[in-house]
mmCIF file of C-alpha atoms in Angstrom:
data_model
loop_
_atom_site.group_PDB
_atom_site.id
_atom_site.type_symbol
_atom_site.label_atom_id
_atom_site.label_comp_id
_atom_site.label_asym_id
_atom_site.label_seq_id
_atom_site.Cartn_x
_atom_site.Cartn_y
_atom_site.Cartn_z
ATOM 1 C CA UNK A 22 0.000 0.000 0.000
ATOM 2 C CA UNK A 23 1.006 3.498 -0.885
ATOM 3 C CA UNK A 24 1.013 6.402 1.499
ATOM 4 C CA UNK A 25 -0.931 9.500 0.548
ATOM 5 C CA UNK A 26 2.699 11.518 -0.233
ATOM 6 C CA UNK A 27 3.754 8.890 -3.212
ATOM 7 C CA UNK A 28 0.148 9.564 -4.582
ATOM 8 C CA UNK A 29 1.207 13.683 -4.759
ATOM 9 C CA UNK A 30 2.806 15.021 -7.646
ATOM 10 C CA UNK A 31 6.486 15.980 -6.782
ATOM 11 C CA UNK A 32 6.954 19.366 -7.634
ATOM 12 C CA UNK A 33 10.339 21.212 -6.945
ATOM 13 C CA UNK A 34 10.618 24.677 -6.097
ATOM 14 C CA UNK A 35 13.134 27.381 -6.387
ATOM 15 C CA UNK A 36 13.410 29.906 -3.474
ATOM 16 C CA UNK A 37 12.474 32.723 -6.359
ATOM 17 C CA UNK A 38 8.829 30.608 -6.597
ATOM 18 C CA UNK A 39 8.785 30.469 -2.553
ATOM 19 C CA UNK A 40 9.608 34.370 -2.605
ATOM 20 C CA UNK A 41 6.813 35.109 -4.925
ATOM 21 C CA UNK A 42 3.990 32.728 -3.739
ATOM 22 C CA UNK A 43 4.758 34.534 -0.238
ATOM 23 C CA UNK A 44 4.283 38.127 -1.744
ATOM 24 C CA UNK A 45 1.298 37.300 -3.468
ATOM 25 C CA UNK A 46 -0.309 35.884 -0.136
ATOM 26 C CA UNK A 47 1.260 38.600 1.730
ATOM 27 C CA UNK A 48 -0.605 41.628 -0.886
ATOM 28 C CA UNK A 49 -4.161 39.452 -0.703
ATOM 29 C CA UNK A 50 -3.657 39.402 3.358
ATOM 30 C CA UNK A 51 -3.183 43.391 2.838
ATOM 31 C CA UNK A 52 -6.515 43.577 0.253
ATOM 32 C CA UNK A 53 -8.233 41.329 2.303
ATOM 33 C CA UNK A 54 -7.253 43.894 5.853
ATOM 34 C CA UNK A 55 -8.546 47.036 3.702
ATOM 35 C CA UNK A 56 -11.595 45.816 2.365
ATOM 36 C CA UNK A 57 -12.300 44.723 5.937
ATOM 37 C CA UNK A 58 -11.330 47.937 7.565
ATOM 38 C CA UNK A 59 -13.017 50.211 4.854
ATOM 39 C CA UNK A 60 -16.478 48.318 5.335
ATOM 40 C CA UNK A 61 -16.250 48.576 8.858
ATOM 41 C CA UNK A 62 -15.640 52.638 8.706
ATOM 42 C CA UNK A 63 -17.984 53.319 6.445
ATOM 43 C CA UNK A 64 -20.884 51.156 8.314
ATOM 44 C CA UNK A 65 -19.959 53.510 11.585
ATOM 45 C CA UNK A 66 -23.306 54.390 13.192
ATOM 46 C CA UNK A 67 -23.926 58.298 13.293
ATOM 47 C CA UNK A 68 -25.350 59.434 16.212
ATOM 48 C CA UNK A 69 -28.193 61.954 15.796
ATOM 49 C CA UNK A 70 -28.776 64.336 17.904
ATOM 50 C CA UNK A 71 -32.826 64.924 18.658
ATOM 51 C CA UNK A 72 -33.139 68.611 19.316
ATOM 52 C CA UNK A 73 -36.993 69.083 20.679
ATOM 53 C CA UNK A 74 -38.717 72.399 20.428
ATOM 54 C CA UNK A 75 -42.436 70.876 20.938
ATOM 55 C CA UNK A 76 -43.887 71.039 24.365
ATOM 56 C CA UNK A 77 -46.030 68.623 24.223
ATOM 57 C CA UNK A 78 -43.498 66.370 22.102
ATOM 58 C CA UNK A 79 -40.810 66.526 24.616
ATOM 59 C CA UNK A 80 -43.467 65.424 27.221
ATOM 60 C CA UNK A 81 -44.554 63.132 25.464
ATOM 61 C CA UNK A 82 -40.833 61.638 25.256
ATOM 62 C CA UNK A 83 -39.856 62.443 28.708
ATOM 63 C CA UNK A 84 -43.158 60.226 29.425
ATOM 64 C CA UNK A 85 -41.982 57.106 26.966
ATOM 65 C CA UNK A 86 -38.694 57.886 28.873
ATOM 66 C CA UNK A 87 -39.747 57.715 32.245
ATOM 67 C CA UNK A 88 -41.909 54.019 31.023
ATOM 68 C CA UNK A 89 -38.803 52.886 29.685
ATOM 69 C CA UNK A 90 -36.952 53.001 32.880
ATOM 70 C CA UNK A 91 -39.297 51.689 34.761
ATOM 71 C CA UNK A 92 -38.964 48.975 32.781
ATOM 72 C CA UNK A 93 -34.989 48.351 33.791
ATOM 73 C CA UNK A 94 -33.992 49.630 30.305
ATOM 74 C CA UNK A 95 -31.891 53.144 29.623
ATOM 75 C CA UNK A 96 -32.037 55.747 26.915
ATOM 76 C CA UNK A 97 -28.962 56.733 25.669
ATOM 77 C CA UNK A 98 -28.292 60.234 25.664
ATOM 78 C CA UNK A 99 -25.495 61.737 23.175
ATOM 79 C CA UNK A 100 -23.464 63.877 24.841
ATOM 80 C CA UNK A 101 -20.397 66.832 24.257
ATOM 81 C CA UNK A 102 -16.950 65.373 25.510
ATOM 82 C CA UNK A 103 -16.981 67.230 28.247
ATOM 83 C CA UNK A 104 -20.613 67.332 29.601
ATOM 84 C CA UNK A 105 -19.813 63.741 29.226
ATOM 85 C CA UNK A 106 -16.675 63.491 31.589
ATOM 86 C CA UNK A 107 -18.421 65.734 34.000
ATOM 87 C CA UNK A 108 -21.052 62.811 33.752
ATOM 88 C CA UNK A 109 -18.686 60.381 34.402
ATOM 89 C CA UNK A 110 -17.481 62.411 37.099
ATOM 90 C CA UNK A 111 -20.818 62.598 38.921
ATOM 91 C CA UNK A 112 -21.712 59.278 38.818
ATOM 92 C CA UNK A 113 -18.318 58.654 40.415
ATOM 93 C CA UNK A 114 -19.113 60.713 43.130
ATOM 94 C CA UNK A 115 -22.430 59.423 43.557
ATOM 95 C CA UNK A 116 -20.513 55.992 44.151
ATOM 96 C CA UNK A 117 -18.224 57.614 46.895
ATOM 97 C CA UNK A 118 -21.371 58.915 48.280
ATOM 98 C CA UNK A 119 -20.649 62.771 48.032
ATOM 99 C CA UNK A 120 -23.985 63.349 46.063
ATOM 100 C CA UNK A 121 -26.834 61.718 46.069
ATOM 101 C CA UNK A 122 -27.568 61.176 42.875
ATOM 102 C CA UNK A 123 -27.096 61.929 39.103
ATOM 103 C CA UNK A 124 -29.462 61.440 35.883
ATOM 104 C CA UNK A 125 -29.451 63.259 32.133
ATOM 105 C CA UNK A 126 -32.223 64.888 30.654
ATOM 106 C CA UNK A 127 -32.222 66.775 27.566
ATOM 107 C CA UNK A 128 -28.037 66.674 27.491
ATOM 108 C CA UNK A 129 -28.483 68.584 30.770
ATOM 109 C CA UNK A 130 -26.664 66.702 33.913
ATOM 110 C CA UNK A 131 -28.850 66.921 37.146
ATOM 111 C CA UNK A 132 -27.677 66.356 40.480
ATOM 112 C CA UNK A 133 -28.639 66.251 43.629
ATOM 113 C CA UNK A 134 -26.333 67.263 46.585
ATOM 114 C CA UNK A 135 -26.126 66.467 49.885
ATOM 115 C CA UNK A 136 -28.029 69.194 50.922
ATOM 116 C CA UNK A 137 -31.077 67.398 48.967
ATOM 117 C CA UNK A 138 -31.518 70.472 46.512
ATOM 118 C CA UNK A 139 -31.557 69.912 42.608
ATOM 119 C CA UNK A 140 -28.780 71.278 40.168
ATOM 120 C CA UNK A 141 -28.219 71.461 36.599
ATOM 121 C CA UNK A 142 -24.806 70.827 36.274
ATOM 122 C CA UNK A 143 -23.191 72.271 32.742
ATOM 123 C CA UNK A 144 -18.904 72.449 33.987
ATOM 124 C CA UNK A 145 -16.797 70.901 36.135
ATOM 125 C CA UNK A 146 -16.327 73.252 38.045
ATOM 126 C CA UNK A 147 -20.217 73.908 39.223
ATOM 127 C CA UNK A 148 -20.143 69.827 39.724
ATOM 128 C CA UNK A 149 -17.023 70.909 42.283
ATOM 129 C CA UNK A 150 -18.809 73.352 43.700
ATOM 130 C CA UNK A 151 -22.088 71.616 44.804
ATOM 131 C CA UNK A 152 -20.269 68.649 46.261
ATOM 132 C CA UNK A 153 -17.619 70.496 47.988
ATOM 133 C CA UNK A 154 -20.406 72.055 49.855
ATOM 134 C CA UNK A 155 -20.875 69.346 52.274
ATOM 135 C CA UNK A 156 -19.620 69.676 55.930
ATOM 136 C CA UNK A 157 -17.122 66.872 55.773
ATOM 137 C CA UNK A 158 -15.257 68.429 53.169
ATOM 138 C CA UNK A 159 -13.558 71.010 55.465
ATOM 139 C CA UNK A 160 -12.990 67.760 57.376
ATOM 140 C CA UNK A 161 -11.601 65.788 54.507
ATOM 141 C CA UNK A 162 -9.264 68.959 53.520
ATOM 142 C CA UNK A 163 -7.839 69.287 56.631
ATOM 143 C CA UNK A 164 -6.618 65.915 56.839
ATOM 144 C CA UNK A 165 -5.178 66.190 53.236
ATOM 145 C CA UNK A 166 -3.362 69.689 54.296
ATOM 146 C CA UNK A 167 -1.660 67.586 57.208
ATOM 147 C CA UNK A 168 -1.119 65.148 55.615
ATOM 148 C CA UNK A 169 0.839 67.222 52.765
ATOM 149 C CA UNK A 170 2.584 69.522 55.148
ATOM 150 C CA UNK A 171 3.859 66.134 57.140
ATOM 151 C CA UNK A 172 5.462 65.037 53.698
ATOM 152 C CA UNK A 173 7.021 68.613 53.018
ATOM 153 C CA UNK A 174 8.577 68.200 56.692
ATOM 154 C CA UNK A 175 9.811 64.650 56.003
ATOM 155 C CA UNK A 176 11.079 65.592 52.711
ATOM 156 C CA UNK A 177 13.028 67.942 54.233
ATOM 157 C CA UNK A 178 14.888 65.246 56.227
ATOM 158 C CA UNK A 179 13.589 66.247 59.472
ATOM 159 C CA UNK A 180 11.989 63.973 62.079
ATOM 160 C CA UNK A 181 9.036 65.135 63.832
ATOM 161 C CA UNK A 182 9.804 63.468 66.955
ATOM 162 C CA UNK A 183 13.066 65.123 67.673
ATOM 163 C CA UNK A 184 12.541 68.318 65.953
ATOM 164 C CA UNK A 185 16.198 67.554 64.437
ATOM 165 C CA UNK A 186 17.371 66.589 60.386
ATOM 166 C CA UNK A 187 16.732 63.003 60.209
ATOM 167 C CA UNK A 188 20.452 62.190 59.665
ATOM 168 C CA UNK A 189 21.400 64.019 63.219
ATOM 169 C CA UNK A 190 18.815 61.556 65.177
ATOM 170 C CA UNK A 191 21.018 58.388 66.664
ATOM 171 C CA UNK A 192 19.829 54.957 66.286
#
């Protein structure tokens, strides 16, 4: 009985043929890579952002909205780069428990603070502001301004115990 290599026609090859059956895979690989990548730009999803002028309309969606959520499912909400790191901010603060919560409507970022009031939130800065309000914060800053002016002393090579440069204090 034969084995399946005698049935094979032998074929010899110079390393010129090996050089050019490997560039020809090689460009196909590279056509194959672009007409992937170029289908997969140009199906990109666009994002369209709904701008609302009707009353009743924008009830009417804020309604569907409100349905929708009660239903365990979100809407997404397009927004700028930055209202949507301050977003990202306030939900992360909502986590640590400095606000109480945090919700977009209409591309506007709502809050509420400690202090239980509402805010639109449009900058970081205003997002600061209302949860840097809270009582503990002087508390929290304090502690930080200690613990910054005990690393200035350190890094100055003094101990605190002796009130001397750390490389004066025996051991």
């Amino acid at each position: 009985m034969s084995s399946p290599s005698d049935l094979l026609p032998k074929v010899s090859l110079t390393d010129g043929d090996i050089v050019r059956i490997a560039e020809t895979v090689k460009q196909l690989l590279k056509d194959d890579i672009e007409k992937t990548v170029e289908r997969v730009v140009n199906e990109k999803q666009i994002h369209l952002i709904d701008r609302i002028n009707d009353i009743e309309e924008k009830q009417c969606n804020l309604e569907s909205t409100l349905t929708i959520k009660t239903n365990q499912l979100n809407e997404l909400h397009d927004l700028t780069k930055t209202r949507d790191e301050i977003a990202f901010q306030a939900r992360a603060y909502v986590r640590n428990h400095r606000l109480k919560a945090t919700w977009v409507v209409d591309g506007k970022i709502m809050v509420i603070g400690k202090d239980n009031n509402k805010h639109a939130v449009t900058r970081m800065y205003d997002l600061n502001d209302h949860v840097f309000q809270s009582d503990n914060f002087t508390e929290i800053n304090e502690l930080e301004d200690n613990q910054e002016s005990e690393m200035q002393y350190a890094s100055n090579g003094h101990d605190r115990v002796s009130e001397q440069p750390a490389s004066h204090v025996p051991v």
